CSV table of C-alpha atoms in Angstrom, one decimal:
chain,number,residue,atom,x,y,z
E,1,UNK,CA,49.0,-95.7,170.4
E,2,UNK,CA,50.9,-92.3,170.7
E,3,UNK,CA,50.7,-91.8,167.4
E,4,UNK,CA,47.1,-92.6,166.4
E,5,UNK,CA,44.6,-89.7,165.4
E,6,UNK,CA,42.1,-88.4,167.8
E,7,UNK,CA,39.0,-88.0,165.8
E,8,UNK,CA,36.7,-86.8,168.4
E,9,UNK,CA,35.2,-88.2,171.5
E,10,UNK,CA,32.9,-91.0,171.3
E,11,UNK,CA,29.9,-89.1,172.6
E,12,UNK,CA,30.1,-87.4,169.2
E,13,UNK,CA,28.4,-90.5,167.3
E,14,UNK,CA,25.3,-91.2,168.7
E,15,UNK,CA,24.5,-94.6,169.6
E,16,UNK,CA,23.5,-96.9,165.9
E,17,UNK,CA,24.7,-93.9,164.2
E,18,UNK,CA,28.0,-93.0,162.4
E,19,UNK,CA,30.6,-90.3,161.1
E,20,UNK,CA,32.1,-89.5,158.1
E,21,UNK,CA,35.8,-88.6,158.3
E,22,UNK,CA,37.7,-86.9,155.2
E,23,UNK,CA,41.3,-88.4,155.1
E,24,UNK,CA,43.3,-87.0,152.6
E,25,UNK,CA,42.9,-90.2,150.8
E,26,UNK,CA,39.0,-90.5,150.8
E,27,UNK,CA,36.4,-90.6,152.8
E,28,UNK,CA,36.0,-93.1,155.8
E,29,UNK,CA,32.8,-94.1,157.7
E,30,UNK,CA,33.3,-94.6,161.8
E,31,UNK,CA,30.4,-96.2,163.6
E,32,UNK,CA,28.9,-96.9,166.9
E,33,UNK,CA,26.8,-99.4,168.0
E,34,UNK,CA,24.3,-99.7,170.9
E,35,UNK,CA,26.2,-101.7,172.4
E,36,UNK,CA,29.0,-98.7,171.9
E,37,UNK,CA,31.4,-100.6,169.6
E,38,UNK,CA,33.4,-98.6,167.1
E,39,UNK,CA,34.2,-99.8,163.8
E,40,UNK,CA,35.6,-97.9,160.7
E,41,UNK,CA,34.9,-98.9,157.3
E,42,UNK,CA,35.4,-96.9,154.0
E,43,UNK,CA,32.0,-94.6,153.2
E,44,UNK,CA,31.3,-96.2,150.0
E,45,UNK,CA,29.1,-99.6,149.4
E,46,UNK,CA,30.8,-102.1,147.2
E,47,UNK,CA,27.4,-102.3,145.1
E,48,UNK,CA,26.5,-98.7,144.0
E,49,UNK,CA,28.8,-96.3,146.0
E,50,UNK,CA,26.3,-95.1,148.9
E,51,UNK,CA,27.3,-93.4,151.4
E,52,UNK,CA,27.2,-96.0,153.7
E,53,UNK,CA,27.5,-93.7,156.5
E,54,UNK,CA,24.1,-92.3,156.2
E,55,UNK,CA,22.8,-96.1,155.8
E,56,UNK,CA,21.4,-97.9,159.3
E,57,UNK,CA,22.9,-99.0,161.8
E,58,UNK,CA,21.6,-102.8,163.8
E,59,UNK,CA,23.7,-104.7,165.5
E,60,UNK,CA,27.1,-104.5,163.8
E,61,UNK,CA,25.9,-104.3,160.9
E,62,UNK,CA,24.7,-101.3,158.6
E,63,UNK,CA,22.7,-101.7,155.7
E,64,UNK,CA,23.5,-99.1,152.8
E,65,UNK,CA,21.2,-96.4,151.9
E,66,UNK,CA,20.5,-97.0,148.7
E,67,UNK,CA,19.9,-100.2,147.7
E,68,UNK,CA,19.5,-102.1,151.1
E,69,UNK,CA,23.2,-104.4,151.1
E,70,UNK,CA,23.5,-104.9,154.6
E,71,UNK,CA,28.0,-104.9,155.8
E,72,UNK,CA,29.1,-106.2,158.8
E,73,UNK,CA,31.1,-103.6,160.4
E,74,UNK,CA,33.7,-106.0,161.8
E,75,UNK,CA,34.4,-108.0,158.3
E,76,UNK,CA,32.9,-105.5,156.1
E,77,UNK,CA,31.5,-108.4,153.8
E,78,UNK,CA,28.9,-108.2,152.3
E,79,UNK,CA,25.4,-110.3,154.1
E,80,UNK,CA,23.1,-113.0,153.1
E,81,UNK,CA,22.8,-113.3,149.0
E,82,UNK,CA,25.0,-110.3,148.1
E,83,UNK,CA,28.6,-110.7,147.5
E,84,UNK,CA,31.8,-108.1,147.7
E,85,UNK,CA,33.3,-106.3,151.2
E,86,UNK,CA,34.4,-102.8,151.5
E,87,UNK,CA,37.5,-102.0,153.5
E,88,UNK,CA,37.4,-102.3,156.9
E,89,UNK,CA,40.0,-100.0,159.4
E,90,UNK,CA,41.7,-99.7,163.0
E,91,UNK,CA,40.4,-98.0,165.3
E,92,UNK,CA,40.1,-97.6,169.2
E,93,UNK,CA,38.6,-96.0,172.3
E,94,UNK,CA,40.9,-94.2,175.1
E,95,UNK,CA,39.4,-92.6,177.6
E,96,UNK,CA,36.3,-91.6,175.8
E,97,UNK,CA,38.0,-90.4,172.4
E,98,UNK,CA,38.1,-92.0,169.0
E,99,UNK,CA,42.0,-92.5,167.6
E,100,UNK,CA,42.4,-94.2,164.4
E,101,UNK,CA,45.3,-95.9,163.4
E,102,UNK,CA,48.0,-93.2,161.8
E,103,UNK,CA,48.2,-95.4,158.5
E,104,UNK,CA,44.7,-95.1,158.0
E,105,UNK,CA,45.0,-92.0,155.3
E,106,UNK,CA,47.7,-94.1,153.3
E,107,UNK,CA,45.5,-97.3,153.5
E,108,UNK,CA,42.1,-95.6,151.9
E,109,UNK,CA,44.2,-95.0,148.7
E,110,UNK,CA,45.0,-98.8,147.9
């Protein structure tokens, strides 16, 4: 994990909330649960394009702003009648700080 990208302490995300991360291949949403789970998924709903890091977050789960599709943060499939995923990506906690994996930029242009 030498090589992964700090992001910022976990602190930084409050708890059922999220953060928006610019790679230089779009634009990633990192979450944190209650429960203080971090998941990454990209920031854009598979429906209409919300910003699914402004959506809310319950469980590990966040339902997208917009038009209400709920994602599962682990999966990032779509729940209940709604169909379609977004991209889901690596990420981990050390000592209190977010790293994501150092493919993550290349893997948000595919």
């Amino acid at each position: 994990m030498d090589d992964w990208i700090d992001i910022g302490g976990i602190d930084a995300i409050p708890r059922r909330g999220a953060r928006c991360v610019v790679t230089p291949n779009g634009k990633i949403a990192v979450f944190r649960t209650q429960e203080d789970q971090i998941f990454a998924i990209e920031n854009r709903c598979a429906h209409k394009d919300g910003p699914l890091s402004e959506g809310i977050v319950h469980g590990a789960a966040v339902t997208c702003p917009l038009h209400n599709w709920v994602f599962d943060l682990a999966t990032g499939k779509a729940q209940g009648a709604d169909e379609g995923r977004v991209r889901t990506y690596a990420v981990s906690v050390v000592d209190g700080r977010i790293l994501m994996a150092p493919e993550l930029a290349l893997m948000a242009a595919e």
